[in-house]
XYZ file of C-alpha atoms in Angstrom:
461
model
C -7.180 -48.779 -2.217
C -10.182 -47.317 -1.075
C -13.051 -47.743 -3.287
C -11.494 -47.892 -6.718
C -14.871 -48.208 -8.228
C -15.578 -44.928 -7.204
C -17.957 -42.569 -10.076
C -16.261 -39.660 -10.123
C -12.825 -37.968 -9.011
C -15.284 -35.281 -7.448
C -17.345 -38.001 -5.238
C -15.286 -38.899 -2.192
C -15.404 -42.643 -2.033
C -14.696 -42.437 1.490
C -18.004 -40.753 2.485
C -19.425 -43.031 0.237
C -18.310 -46.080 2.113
C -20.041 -44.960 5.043
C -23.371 -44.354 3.768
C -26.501 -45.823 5.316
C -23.662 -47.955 8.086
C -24.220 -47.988 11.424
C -21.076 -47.375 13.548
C -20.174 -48.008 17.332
C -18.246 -45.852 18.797
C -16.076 -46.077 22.623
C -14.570 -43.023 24.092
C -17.105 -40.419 22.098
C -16.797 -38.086 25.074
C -13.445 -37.494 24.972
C -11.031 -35.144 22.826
C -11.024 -37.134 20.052
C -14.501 -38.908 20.741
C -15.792 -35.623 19.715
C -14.038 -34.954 17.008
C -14.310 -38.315 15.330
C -18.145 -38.161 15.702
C -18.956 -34.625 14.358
C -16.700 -35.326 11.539
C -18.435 -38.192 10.900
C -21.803 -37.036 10.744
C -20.732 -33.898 9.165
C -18.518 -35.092 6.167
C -20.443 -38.285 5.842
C -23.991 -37.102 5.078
C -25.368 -40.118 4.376
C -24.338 -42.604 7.202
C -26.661 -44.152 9.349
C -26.637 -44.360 13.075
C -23.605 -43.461 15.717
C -24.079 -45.396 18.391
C -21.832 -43.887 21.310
C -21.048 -46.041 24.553
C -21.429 -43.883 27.644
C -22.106 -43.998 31.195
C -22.921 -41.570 34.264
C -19.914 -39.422 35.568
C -19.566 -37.548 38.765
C -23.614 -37.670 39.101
C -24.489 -36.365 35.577
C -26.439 -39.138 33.352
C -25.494 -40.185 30.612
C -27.950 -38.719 28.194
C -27.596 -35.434 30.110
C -23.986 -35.152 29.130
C -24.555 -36.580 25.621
C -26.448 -33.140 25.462
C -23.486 -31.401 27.139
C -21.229 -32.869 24.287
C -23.398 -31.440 21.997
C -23.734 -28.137 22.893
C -19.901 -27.881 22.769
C -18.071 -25.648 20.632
C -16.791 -28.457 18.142
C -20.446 -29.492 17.153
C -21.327 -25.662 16.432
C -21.048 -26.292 12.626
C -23.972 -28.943 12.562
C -26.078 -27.382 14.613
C -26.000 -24.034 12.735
C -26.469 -26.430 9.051
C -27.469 -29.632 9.637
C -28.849 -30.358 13.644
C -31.410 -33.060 12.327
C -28.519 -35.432 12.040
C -27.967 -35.155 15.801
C -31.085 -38.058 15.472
C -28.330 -40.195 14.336
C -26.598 -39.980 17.682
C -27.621 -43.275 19.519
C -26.319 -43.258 23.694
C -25.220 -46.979 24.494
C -25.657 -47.067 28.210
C -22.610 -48.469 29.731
C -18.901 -48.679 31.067
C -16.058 -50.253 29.679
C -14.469 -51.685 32.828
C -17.554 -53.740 33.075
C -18.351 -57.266 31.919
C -19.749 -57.052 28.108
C -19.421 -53.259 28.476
C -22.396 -53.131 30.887
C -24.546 -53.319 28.247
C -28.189 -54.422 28.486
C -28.957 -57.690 26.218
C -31.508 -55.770 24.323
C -28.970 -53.398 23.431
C -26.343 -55.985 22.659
C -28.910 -57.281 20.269
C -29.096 -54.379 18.199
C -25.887 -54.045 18.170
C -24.990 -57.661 17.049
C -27.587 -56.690 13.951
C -27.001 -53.464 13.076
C -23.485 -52.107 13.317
C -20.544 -52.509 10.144
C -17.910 -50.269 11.974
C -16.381 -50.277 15.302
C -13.927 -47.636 16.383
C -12.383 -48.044 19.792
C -11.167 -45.076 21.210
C -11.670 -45.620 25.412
C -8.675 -45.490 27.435
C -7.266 -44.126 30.457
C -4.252 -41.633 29.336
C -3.053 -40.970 32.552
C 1.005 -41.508 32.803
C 0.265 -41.948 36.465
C -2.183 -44.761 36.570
C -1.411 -47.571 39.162
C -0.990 -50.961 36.987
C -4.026 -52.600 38.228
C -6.141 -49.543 36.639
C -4.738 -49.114 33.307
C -4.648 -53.154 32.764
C -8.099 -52.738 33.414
C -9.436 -50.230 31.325
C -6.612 -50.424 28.485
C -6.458 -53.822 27.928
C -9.583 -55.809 29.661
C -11.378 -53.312 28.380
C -10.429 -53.735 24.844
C -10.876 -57.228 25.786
C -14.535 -56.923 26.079
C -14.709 -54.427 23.102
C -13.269 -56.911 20.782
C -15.702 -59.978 21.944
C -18.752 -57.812 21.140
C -17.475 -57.032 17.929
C -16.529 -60.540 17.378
C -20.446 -61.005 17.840
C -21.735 -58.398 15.345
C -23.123 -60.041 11.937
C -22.498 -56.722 9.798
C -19.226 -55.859 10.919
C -16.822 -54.814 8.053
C -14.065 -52.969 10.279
C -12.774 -52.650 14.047
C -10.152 -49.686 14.282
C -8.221 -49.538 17.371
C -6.629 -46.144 18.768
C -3.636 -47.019 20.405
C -0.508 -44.405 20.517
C 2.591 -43.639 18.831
C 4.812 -43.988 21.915
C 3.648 -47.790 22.452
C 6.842 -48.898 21.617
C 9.052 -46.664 22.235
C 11.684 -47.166 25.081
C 15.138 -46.298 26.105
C 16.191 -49.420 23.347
C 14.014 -48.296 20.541
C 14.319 -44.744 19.140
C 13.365 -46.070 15.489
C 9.418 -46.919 15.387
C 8.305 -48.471 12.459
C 4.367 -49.037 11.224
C 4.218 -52.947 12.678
C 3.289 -55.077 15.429
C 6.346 -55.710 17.918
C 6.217 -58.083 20.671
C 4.527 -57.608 23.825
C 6.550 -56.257 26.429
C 5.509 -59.071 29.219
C 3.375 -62.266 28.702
C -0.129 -61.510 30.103
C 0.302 -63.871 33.049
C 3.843 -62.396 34.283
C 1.810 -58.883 34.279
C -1.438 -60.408 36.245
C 1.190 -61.642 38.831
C 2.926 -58.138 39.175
C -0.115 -57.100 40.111
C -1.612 -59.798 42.312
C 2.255 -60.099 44.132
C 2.436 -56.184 44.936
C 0.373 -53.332 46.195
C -2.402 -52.510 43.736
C -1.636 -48.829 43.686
C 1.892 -49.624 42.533
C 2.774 -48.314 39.414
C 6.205 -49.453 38.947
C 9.731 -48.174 36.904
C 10.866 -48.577 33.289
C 12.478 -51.329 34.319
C 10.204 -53.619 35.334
C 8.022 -52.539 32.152
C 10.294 -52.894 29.345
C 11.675 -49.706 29.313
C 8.389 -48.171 29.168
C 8.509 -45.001 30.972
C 4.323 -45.685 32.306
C 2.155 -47.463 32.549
C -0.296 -46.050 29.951
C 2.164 -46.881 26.910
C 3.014 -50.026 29.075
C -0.885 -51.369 28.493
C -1.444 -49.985 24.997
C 1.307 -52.276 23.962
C 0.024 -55.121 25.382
C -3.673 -54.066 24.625
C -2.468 -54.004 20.697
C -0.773 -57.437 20.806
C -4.082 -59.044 21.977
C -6.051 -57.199 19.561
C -3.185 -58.756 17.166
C -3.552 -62.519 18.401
C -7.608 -62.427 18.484
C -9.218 -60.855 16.054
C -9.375 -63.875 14.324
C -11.229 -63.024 10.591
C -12.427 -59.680 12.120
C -11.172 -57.587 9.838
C -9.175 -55.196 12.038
C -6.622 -52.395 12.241
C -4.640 -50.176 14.243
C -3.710 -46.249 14.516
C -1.288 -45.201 16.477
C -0.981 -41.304 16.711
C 1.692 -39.367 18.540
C 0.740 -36.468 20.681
C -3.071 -35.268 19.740
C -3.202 -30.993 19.773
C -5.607 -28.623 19.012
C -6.925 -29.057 15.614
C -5.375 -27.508 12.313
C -8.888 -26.878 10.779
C -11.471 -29.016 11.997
C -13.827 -29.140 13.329
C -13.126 -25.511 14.457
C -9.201 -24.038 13.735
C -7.326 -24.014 17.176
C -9.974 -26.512 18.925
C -8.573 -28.050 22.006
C -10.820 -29.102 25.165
C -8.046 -30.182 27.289
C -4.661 -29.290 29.618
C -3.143 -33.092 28.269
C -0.075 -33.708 26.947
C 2.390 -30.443 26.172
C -0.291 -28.074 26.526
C 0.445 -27.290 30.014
C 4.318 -27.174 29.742
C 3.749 -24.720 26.441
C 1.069 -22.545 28.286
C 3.651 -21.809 31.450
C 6.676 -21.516 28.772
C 4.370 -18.873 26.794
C 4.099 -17.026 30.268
C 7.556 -17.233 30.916
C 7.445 -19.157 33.996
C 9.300 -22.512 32.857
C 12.714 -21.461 31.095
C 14.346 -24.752 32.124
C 13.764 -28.017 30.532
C 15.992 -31.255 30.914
C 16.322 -32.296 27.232
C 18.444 -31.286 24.005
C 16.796 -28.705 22.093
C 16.852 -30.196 18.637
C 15.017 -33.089 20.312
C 11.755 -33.534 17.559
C 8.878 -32.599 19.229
C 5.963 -35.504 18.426
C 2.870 -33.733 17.947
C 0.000 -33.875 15.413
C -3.150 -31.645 15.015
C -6.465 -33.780 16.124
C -8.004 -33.246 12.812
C -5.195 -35.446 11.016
C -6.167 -37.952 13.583
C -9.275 -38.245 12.824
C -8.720 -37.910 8.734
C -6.695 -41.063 8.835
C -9.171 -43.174 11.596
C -11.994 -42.316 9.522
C -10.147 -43.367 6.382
C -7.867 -46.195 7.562
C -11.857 -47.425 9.080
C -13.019 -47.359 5.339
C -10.177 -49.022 3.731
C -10.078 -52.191 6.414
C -9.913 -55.720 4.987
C -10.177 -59.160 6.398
C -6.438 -60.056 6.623
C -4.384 -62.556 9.268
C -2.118 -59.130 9.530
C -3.334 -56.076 11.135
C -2.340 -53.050 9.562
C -1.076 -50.101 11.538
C -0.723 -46.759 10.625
C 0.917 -43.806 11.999
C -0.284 -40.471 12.676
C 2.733 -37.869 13.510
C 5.037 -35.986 12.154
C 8.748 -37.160 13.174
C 9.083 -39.403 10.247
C 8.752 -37.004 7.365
C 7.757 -33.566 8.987
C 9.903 -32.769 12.208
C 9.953 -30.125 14.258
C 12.066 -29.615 17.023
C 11.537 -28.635 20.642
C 13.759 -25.468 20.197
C 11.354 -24.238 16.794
C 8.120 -24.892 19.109
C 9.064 -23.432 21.917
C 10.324 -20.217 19.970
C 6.990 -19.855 17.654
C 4.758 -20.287 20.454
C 6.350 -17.494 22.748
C 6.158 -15.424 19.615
C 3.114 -15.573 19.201
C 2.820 -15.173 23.033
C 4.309 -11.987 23.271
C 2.097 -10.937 20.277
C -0.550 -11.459 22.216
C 0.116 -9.970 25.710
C -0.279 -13.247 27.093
C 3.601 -13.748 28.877
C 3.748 -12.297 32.650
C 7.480 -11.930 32.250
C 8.964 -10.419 29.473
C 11.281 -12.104 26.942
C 10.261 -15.942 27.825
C 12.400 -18.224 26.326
C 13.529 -22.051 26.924
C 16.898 -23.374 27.923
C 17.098 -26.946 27.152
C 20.062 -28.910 29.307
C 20.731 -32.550 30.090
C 22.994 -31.729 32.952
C 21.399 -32.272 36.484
C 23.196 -29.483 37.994
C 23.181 -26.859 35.270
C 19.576 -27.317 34.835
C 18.995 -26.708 38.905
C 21.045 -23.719 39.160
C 19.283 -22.394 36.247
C 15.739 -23.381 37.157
C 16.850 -21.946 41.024
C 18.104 -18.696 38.647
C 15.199 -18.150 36.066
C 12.360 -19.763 37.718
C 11.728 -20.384 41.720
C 13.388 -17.677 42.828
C 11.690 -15.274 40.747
C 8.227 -17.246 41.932
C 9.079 -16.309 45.334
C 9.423 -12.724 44.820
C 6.184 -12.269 42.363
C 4.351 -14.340 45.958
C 6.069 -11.254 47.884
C 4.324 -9.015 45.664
C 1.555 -10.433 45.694
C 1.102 -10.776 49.187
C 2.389 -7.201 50.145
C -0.345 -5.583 48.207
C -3.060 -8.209 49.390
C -3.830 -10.600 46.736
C -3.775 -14.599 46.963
C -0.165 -15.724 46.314
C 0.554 -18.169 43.271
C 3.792 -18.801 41.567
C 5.441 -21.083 44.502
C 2.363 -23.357 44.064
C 2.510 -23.468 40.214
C 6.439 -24.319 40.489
C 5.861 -27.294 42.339
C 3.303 -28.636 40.909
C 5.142 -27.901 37.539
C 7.785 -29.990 39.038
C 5.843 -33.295 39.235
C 4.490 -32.860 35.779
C 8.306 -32.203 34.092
C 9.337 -35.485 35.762
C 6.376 -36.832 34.309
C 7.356 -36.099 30.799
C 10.862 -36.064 31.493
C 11.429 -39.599 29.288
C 9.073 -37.825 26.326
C 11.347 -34.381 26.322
C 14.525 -35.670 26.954
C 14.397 -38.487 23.683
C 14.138 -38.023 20.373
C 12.512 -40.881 18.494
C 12.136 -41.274 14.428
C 8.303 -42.468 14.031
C 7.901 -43.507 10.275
C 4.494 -42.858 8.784
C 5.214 -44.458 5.125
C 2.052 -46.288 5.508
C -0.165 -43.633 6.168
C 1.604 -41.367 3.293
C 0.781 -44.101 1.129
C -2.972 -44.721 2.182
C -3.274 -40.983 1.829
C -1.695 -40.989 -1.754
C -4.373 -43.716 -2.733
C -6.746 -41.295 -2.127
C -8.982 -39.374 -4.649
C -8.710 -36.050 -4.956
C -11.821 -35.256 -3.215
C -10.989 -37.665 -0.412
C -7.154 -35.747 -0.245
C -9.649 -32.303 0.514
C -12.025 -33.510 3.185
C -9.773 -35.971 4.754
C -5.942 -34.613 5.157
C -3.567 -36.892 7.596
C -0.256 -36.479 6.070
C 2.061 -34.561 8.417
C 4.142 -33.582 5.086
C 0.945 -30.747 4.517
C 1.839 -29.477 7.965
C 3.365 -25.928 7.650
C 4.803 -25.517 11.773
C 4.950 -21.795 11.531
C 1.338 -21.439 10.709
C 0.059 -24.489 13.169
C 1.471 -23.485 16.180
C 0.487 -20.107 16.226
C -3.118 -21.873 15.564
C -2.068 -23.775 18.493
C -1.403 -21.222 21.093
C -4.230 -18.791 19.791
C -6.881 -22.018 20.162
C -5.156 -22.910 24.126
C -6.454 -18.914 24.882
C -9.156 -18.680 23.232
C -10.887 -22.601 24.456
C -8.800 -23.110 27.849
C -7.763 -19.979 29.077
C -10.075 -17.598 28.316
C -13.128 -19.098 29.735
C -11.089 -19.979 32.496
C -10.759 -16.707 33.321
C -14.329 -15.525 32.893
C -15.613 -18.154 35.674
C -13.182 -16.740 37.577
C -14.420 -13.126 37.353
């Protein structure tokens, strides 16, 4: 349990753990990079530094989009209360495809003296990525994570994000909180890559019934975090599909068009009717702030131990929801809103090939082609053709996700969160079970408009 010494039921003994530590964080600019350090530094009042690894993108240094980050909209709560504790916000120049991070030695030093907790969150997510890519961030780069860490004289716990969907495949619909085996040995994967063309990113056959090559390297990324952490005391989350957040660190929060955000936004509009799936298929989602209520807890809890735990954050396992209930709150809310472009949008869900082209034909291209018409007879830039086929790529890119329907326990993370105080239970919920689906996804849709769309729009205009 965490902290059973604790003072007080009121005194969260997770916010106590972190107190005057020093943590090191990878992947701080993304999604949940953000949301894992502002919860930090804002539930945590007393913790010491947050060292961040980034590097320059796209021309843009990397302390100029450190200041970016901050000025976001999920860091709005600290600046308005508390924006001395920005301070505590330490840029680690580097890049995580590069040997020892690219990390200069004076850096390393500090780090090797001063850092207790190590949360590595930097990955590519792309389903797309060709082999040789996502081996080399997702697993060298963990690599080179974990030998730094293995170097750091404070170091009291190294949490690892993987995802949900590492092990799932077409022979494994029942996902339980424990290591499985890699899908290939290390050297069979090196030669995959070394015998073909290095953009290749190859079938589910040739990776283990993996349907890409993103879950493909987080599996084999976790068994080598597995097989060297030696006594580093280590463990692993695995979350499902990350949305906007519940609560925290602002209700509806969402930064990005990843995962079923797209697919939901064009559904909402009434553009996609068709989907190639069953509709009580359970939909594997979980709100960002849950995510980072159980990586910030399971990071206080860790203990040296030849077994890594792993924990699951989603909701399959004890709070379903189907694709059917989603799809039908979310064009509620929708229509509520004004935001569909054809009225009465709805989803029909079919695993027949030919039943799910006529009806696509039916209720989706060929009205495309006649709102183009329109909009080219009255002289405005046609649209809907374009979005259809690029809609088409992405559906057979998350054709294996929609079209399954997996049963992802989370017993382990129930329990962790039971352990809990009741103060800790308050600032830090991650138990899907406290999910009520009719409020979230409303939350959902209204937080996709109000952080994606909306401004969207206005640079438009």
């Amino acid at each position: 349990m965490v902290e059973q010494n604790m003072k007080s039921k009121d005194v969260s003994s997770v916010s106590e753990y972190y107190a005057g530590k020093n943590v090191f964080i990878t992947g701080g600019t993304g999604f949940l990079g953000k949301a894992l350090i502002e919860k930090l530094l804002y539930s945590c009042n007393d913790i010491g530094k947050v060292f961040m690894l980034i590097r320059e993108k796209k021309g843009v240094s990397a302390q100029d989009r450190m200041k970016i980050m901050l000025e976001t909209e999920p860091f709005g709560r600290l600046r308005n209360e508390r924006p001395q504790d920005f301070k505590k916000i330490v840029p680690v120049y580097g890049d995580l495809v590069a040997d020892s991070l690219g990390i200069s030695a004076e850096d390393q030093e500090i780090l090797f003296e001063e850092v207790s907790v190590v949360f590595h969150l930097a990955a590519t997510i792309k389903f797309n990525e060709p082999l040789s890519v996502a081996m080399k961030v997702n697993v060298e780069g963990t690599q080179e994570v974990l030998k730094l860490a293995q170097k750091m004289k404070q170091l009291e716990s190294f949490v690892y994000m993987s995802t949900a969907f590492s092990n799932t495949s077409l022979q494994r619909y029942h996902v339980e909180e424990k290591m499985y085996p890699p899908p290939k040995p290390m050297e069979e994967v090196y030669d995959l890559i070394k015998n073909n063309d290095p953009n290749e990113r190859f079938n589910s056959d040739i990776l283990d019934g993996r349907p890409n090559t993103y879950t493909f390297t987080k599996a084999l990324a976790e068994n080598f975090v597995v097989d060297n952490h030696g006594d580093l005391p280590c463990v692993i989350v695995r979350p499902s599909v990350v949305t906007a957040a519940l609560k925290e660190p602002v209700e509806g929060w969402i930064d990005n068009w990843q995962g079923a955000t797209p697919v939901l936004s064009l559904i909402a509009k009434g553009w996609v009717r068709c989907l190639y799936g069953e509709k009580m298929t359970n939909f594997e989602i979980i709100p960002i702030d849950y995510v980072v209520n159980l990586t910030i807890i399971s990071g206080a809890n860790c203990k040296k131990s030849k077994n890594v735990p792993i924990y699951h954050c989603c909701s399959s396992g004890s709070n379903p929801i189907t694709l059917k209930e989603t799809s039908i709150l979310y064009t509620a809310e929708s229509v509520k809103h004004g935001y569909n472009e054809l009225p009465l949008p709805g989803m029909i869900f079919s695993k027949s090939s030919w039943i799910l082209f006529l009806m696509t034909l039916i209720f989706q291209v060929i009205p495309s082609y006649l709102a183009d018409l329109f909009l080219y007879l009255i002289g405005k830039p046609t649209r809907y053709v374009k979005i259809q086929t690029k809609l088409a790529s992405y559906l057979d890119t998350i054709r294996f996700f929609s079209s399954q329907s997996w049963n992802i326990t989370n017993d382990k993370t129930r329990g962790l969160y039971s352990s809990l105080n009741s103060a800790d239970k308050d600032l830090y919920p991650c138990d899907a079970n406290l999910i009520n689906w009719k409020q979230y996804i409303p939350i959902y849709f209204r937080g996709v408009k109000q952080f994606l769309v909306d401004p969207t729009e206005k640079k438009r205009q």
